XYZ file of C-alpha atoms in Angstrom:
356
model
C -57.736 -3.266 8.074
C -56.854 -6.283 5.654
C -53.220 -6.232 6.505
C -50.517 -4.598 8.404
C -47.152 -4.885 7.181
C -43.925 -3.719 8.935
C -41.523 -1.075 7.338
C -38.581 -3.245 7.523
C -35.330 -1.747 6.134
C -33.676 -3.526 3.233
C -29.501 -4.130 2.996
C -27.684 -4.614 0.234
C -25.600 -7.949 -0.225
C -22.125 -7.049 -0.712
C -19.363 -7.488 1.991
C -16.424 -5.440 3.210
C -15.227 -2.441 1.719
C -14.919 -1.523 -1.932
C -11.197 -1.901 -3.699
C -10.513 0.656 -6.430
C -8.068 -0.355 -9.103
C -5.309 2.107 -8.455
C -3.664 4.053 -11.631
C -0.474 1.851 -11.770
C -2.792 -0.791 -12.016
C -4.732 0.863 -14.970
C -1.274 1.700 -16.320
C 0.115 -1.749 -16.259
C -2.892 -2.943 -18.654
C -2.817 -7.000 -19.838
C -3.796 -8.921 -22.651
C -7.487 -9.404 -22.808
C -7.848 -13.055 -22.442
C -8.150 -15.118 -25.648
C -8.351 -11.920 -27.255
C -11.779 -12.010 -28.015
C -12.241 -8.566 -26.710
C -10.042 -5.536 -26.517
C -10.771 -4.568 -23.063
C -7.611 -4.055 -21.127
C -8.930 -5.344 -17.496
C -10.829 -7.999 -18.789
C -7.995 -10.583 -18.189
C -8.099 -9.506 -14.643
C -11.868 -10.716 -14.397
C -10.849 -14.296 -13.690
C -14.872 -14.514 -12.661
C -15.416 -15.128 -16.646
C -11.999 -16.818 -17.747
C -10.375 -18.495 -14.841
C -7.349 -19.904 -16.003
C -5.667 -20.743 -12.390
C -3.922 -17.532 -12.218
C -1.914 -17.738 -8.575
C -1.640 -14.338 -8.589
C -5.647 -14.108 -7.820
C -5.426 -16.782 -5.112
C -2.863 -19.713 -4.442
C -5.514 -22.140 -4.743
C -7.556 -20.555 -7.705
C -8.807 -23.320 -9.915
C -8.957 -23.035 -13.704
C -12.619 -23.377 -14.665
C -14.230 -21.588 -11.560
C -15.901 -19.094 -13.470
C -19.203 -18.745 -15.710
C -17.369 -19.725 -19.021
C -17.946 -16.271 -20.757
C -15.612 -16.611 -23.746
C -17.599 -19.883 -24.883
C -20.877 -17.908 -24.308
C -19.745 -15.017 -25.928
C -18.999 -17.004 -29.241
C -22.526 -17.446 -29.389
C -24.508 -14.129 -28.273
C -22.790 -11.417 -26.487
C -25.866 -9.443 -25.307
C -29.401 -8.078 -27.016
C -30.611 -4.388 -26.991
C -33.977 -5.713 -26.978
C -33.416 -6.833 -23.221
C -33.868 -4.586 -20.441
C -32.186 -5.204 -16.992
C -33.759 -3.375 -14.078
C -30.440 -2.604 -11.635
C -33.124 -2.529 -8.398
C -30.110 -0.859 -5.900
C -28.279 2.497 -5.522
C -28.169 4.307 -8.632
C -26.235 3.704 -11.482
C -23.424 6.041 -13.153
C -25.103 6.498 -16.407
C -22.269 8.888 -17.370
C -19.459 6.206 -16.904
C -17.347 5.507 -20.088
C -17.752 1.784 -19.693
C -21.837 2.227 -18.945
C -23.509 5.069 -20.866
C -23.571 3.406 -24.220
C -25.491 0.552 -22.844
C -28.031 2.730 -20.582
C -31.844 2.569 -21.149
C -33.187 5.650 -21.894
C -36.533 7.513 -21.877
C -36.268 9.756 -25.052
C -39.581 11.512 -24.128
C -37.929 12.808 -20.668
C -34.499 12.910 -22.640
C -35.701 15.335 -25.197
C -37.889 17.083 -22.875
C -37.851 19.762 -20.305
C -35.806 19.478 -17.303
C -38.111 19.632 -13.908
C -41.275 18.349 -16.045
C -42.744 15.460 -16.570
C -42.936 15.110 -20.437
C -44.226 11.485 -20.929
C -46.790 12.064 -18.209
C -46.049 8.563 -16.090
C -45.941 10.651 -13.027
C -41.907 10.867 -12.486
C -40.252 13.746 -13.176
C -36.959 13.687 -15.223
C -36.839 9.765 -15.346
C -34.410 9.730 -17.996
C -32.188 6.444 -17.373
C -34.787 5.309 -14.327
C -35.491 6.939 -10.988
C -34.582 7.740 -7.545
C -37.439 6.378 -5.600
C -35.804 7.158 -2.461
C -35.531 10.808 -2.785
C -38.177 11.010 -5.547
C -36.020 12.583 -8.334
C -33.436 11.792 -11.142
C -30.866 9.091 -10.363
C -27.931 9.930 -8.319
C -24.812 7.974 -7.265
C -22.413 10.459 -5.251
C -24.406 11.367 -1.689
C -21.450 11.451 0.752
C -21.831 10.890 4.384
C -19.370 10.841 6.395
C -19.076 9.454 10.121
C -15.890 8.738 11.858
C -13.592 9.291 9.059
C -15.542 6.636 6.834
C -18.063 7.109 4.057
C -21.471 5.980 4.798
C -23.245 7.075 1.816
C -23.070 5.696 -1.605
C -20.416 3.032 -2.118
C -20.990 2.451 -6.017
C -22.688 -0.845 -5.118
C -25.455 -0.074 -7.961
C -22.628 0.928 -10.581
C -20.599 -2.094 -10.073
C -23.664 -4.496 -10.309
C -24.712 -2.983 -13.114
C -20.897 -3.480 -14.869
C -21.014 -7.115 -14.484
C -24.166 -7.040 -16.024
C -23.737 -4.718 -18.966
C -20.314 -2.901 -18.997
C -19.489 -2.125 -22.522
C -17.304 -4.935 -24.264
C -15.048 -4.407 -27.099
C -14.303 -0.567 -26.647
C -10.851 -0.559 -25.921
C -11.244 0.342 -22.168
C -11.737 -0.884 -18.732
C -13.358 -4.370 -18.133
C -16.260 -6.141 -19.802
C -19.736 -6.875 -18.802
C -21.397 -10.100 -19.429
C -24.047 -9.229 -21.679
C -22.227 -6.030 -22.712
C -22.463 -6.710 -26.124
C -19.507 -6.729 -28.955
C -18.886 -2.760 -29.166
C -21.692 -2.519 -32.037
C -24.348 -1.092 -30.016
C -25.669 -4.869 -29.017
C -25.435 -5.126 -25.499
C -28.357 -5.410 -23.112
C -29.769 -2.148 -21.944
C -29.344 -1.221 -18.221
C -31.963 0.747 -16.404
C -31.640 2.368 -13.085
C -34.338 1.887 -10.473
C -32.897 3.261 -7.247
C -33.881 2.090 -3.720
C -30.561 3.156 -2.046
C -29.875 6.796 -1.654
C -26.225 7.707 0.213
C -27.525 7.105 3.849
C -30.784 6.992 3.051
C -32.012 2.746 2.894
C -35.348 1.593 1.106
C -38.128 -0.289 2.728
C -40.959 -2.045 1.207
C -42.918 0.858 -0.127
C -39.666 2.277 -2.062
C -38.881 -0.980 -3.569
C -42.584 -2.054 -4.597
C -42.583 1.385 -6.443
C -39.604 0.677 -8.051
C -40.320 -3.060 -9.070
C -43.575 -1.740 -10.842
C -41.470 0.969 -12.407
C -39.549 -1.678 -14.081
C -42.165 -3.701 -14.999
C -44.469 -0.853 -16.538
C -41.051 0.298 -18.573
C -40.130 -2.523 -20.641
C -38.141 -4.480 -18.210
C -37.718 -7.941 -18.744
C -35.138 -9.011 -15.965
C -35.110 -7.718 -12.553
C -31.378 -7.342 -10.721
C -31.807 -7.292 -6.959
C -28.536 -7.372 -4.917
C -30.342 -6.461 -2.044
C -33.155 -8.232 0.658
C -33.564 -9.157 4.238
C -31.585 -11.050 6.124
C -31.648 -14.727 6.121
C -33.755 -16.185 9.297
C -36.132 -13.352 9.608
C -38.262 -15.122 7.337
C -38.135 -18.649 7.061
C -40.995 -19.974 4.452
C -42.818 -18.833 1.763
C -45.765 -18.503 3.066
C -43.890 -16.055 6.014
C -42.949 -13.833 3.175
C -46.239 -13.553 1.504
C -48.151 -12.722 4.974
C -45.637 -10.202 6.166
C -44.472 -8.540 2.958
C -47.576 -8.216 0.868
C -46.423 -5.312 -0.661
C -43.187 -6.626 -2.028
C -44.977 -9.685 -3.000
C -47.587 -8.460 -5.083
C -45.129 -5.982 -6.713
C -42.611 -9.085 -7.582
C -45.396 -11.194 -8.915
C -47.039 -8.208 -11.385
C -43.441 -7.945 -12.443
C -43.156 -11.711 -13.340
C -46.349 -11.948 -15.151
C -45.322 -9.058 -17.451
C -44.205 -10.326 -20.879
C -41.917 -7.283 -22.161
C -39.525 -8.934 -24.867
C -39.339 -12.266 -27.145
C -36.657 -13.614 -25.257
C -38.320 -14.356 -21.849
C -41.814 -15.668 -21.287
C -42.580 -13.538 -18.340
C -40.412 -11.434 -15.948
C -37.310 -12.930 -14.457
C -36.382 -12.322 -11.219
C -33.007 -12.575 -10.038
C -31.946 -12.039 -5.847
C -28.651 -12.736 -4.066
C -28.937 -14.972 -1.625
C -27.441 -13.060 0.925
C -24.010 -12.914 3.444
C -25.020 -14.249 6.715
C -23.173 -17.849 5.931
C -26.565 -19.732 7.000
C -28.056 -22.570 5.545
C -30.778 -20.930 3.941
C -31.543 -18.055 1.777
C -32.609 -14.613 2.784
C -35.768 -13.211 1.150
C -37.382 -12.295 -1.274
C -34.536 -14.563 -3.019
C -35.621 -17.463 -1.280
C -39.210 -17.584 -2.557
C -39.826 -20.094 -4.866
C -40.670 -18.202 -8.079
C -37.437 -16.320 -7.802
C -33.550 -17.191 -8.419
C -31.480 -17.401 -5.343
C -27.631 -16.492 -6.108
C -25.442 -17.983 -3.597
C -21.311 -16.859 -4.196
C -17.836 -18.997 -5.197
C -14.607 -18.203 -5.306
C -11.365 -18.730 -7.155
C -11.047 -21.793 -5.398
C -14.415 -22.846 -6.750
C -15.395 -23.483 -3.073
C -18.300 -21.319 -1.289
C -17.218 -17.584 -0.438
C -16.852 -17.752 3.508
C -19.920 -15.703 3.617
C -22.220 -16.907 1.334
C -26.022 -18.089 2.784
C -26.357 -21.863 1.110
C -28.919 -24.661 1.365
C -32.583 -24.243 1.482
C -34.038 -21.785 -1.071
C -30.986 -21.380 -2.761
C -30.629 -22.177 -6.512
C -27.479 -21.503 -8.173
C -23.945 -20.704 -7.547
C -21.595 -17.349 -9.008
C -18.731 -15.972 -8.539
C -18.886 -13.459 -5.835
C -15.057 -13.258 -4.946
C -13.178 -13.380 -1.725
C -11.026 -10.430 -1.276
C -10.655 -11.259 2.861
C -9.325 -15.068 2.573
C -7.282 -15.761 0.046
C -3.830 -14.594 -0.703
C -4.479 -12.418 -3.607
C -6.475 -10.012 -1.913
C -8.201 -7.990 -3.613
C -7.225 -9.963 -6.781
C -9.951 -12.479 -5.496
C -13.085 -9.868 -5.731
C -15.162 -9.147 -8.582
C -13.748 -6.673 -10.845
C -16.597 -3.991 -12.421
C -17.031 -0.031 -12.882
C -17.389 1.998 -9.795
C -18.039 5.531 -9.296
C -15.292 7.917 -9.444
C -16.800 10.662 -7.144
C -16.889 8.278 -4.252
C -13.901 5.894 -4.965
C -10.797 8.379 -4.741
C -11.248 9.227 -8.878
C -11.371 5.331 -9.310
C -13.375 4.203 -12.091
C -13.158 0.653 -11.818
C -12.480 -1.533 -8.425
C -13.290 -4.680 -6.814
C -16.063 -5.890 -4.837
C -16.790 -9.287 -2.900
C -20.265 -10.595 -2.113
C -23.390 -12.141 -3.108
C -24.616 -9.024 -4.286
C -21.481 -9.696 -6.716
C -22.524 -13.248 -7.929
C -26.036 -12.017 -8.646
C -25.300 -9.960 -11.750
C -23.280 -12.791 -13.333
C -26.837 -14.542 -13.529
C -28.860 -11.474 -14.498
C -26.184 -11.000 -17.452
């Protein structure tokens, strides 16, 4: 035996419940900010273009955003770039995501229940569920004490921030969702959480290797191990050798002309601790912390050692705007009272801004 690795359970890095956008909110559509795209809920996405709107937060600060409007004037996406969403399953039928999904054409045009492309995975059309070893899913409900402990739409929410389809006249925008002409980045769903079933190192490693082998060049990871369990890169390498080897394998791949190798992006974690969680804190990966509409660190975010960059993650539980101060993106209607869109907060929500 060369090494032993504990079967450490992973966790997603969002905080608190999701807050679906109500039918009344959807009906009261607002003009798209700056008029660049026609998506009706764009002006609610302060994280792209914050004009200091006091309904979002009384302390909202103009410019506390990612300056997406100016970036979109240069480029709004690239279909040659595949972003692997390593998370809960992405709802690939969502009306604001379907056009930007990565598709395994051999499997889509093949027979159900067969490994049509011979890659060892059956029905991996839009990615794969590495927990149940089957097709991607997003609607597993597990009710405990009146609360759904199953799928929350986390992976779909993250995916929407990366690349919800822009300029299609519905819903929200994504950072790299294109201009409505099929020019957004492609989203691959590499599922490591399924309902109440939580991924571990074996599951996540298989997902990362799949992404590398099937053309992904950016790894979007809003999950990890809580800050303080690993306190150095050497400890991570020694105690999580399988995760480390899989991530290094991904980093070594050159799957698109835009990047010289795979880019690995993790959320820093939500323990309000002065260091990043892992694997985010490892020196070769990008660890993303969270700020709020007031341009201050969110009250839950990790910070300090191992962290690299801050992005909007929202703060729905401390600012006057409530859910409006969260990040607005896509949700799964099956597990969100019929809502296709809603707010969430966390370094989970900051991370896909950077991936996009």
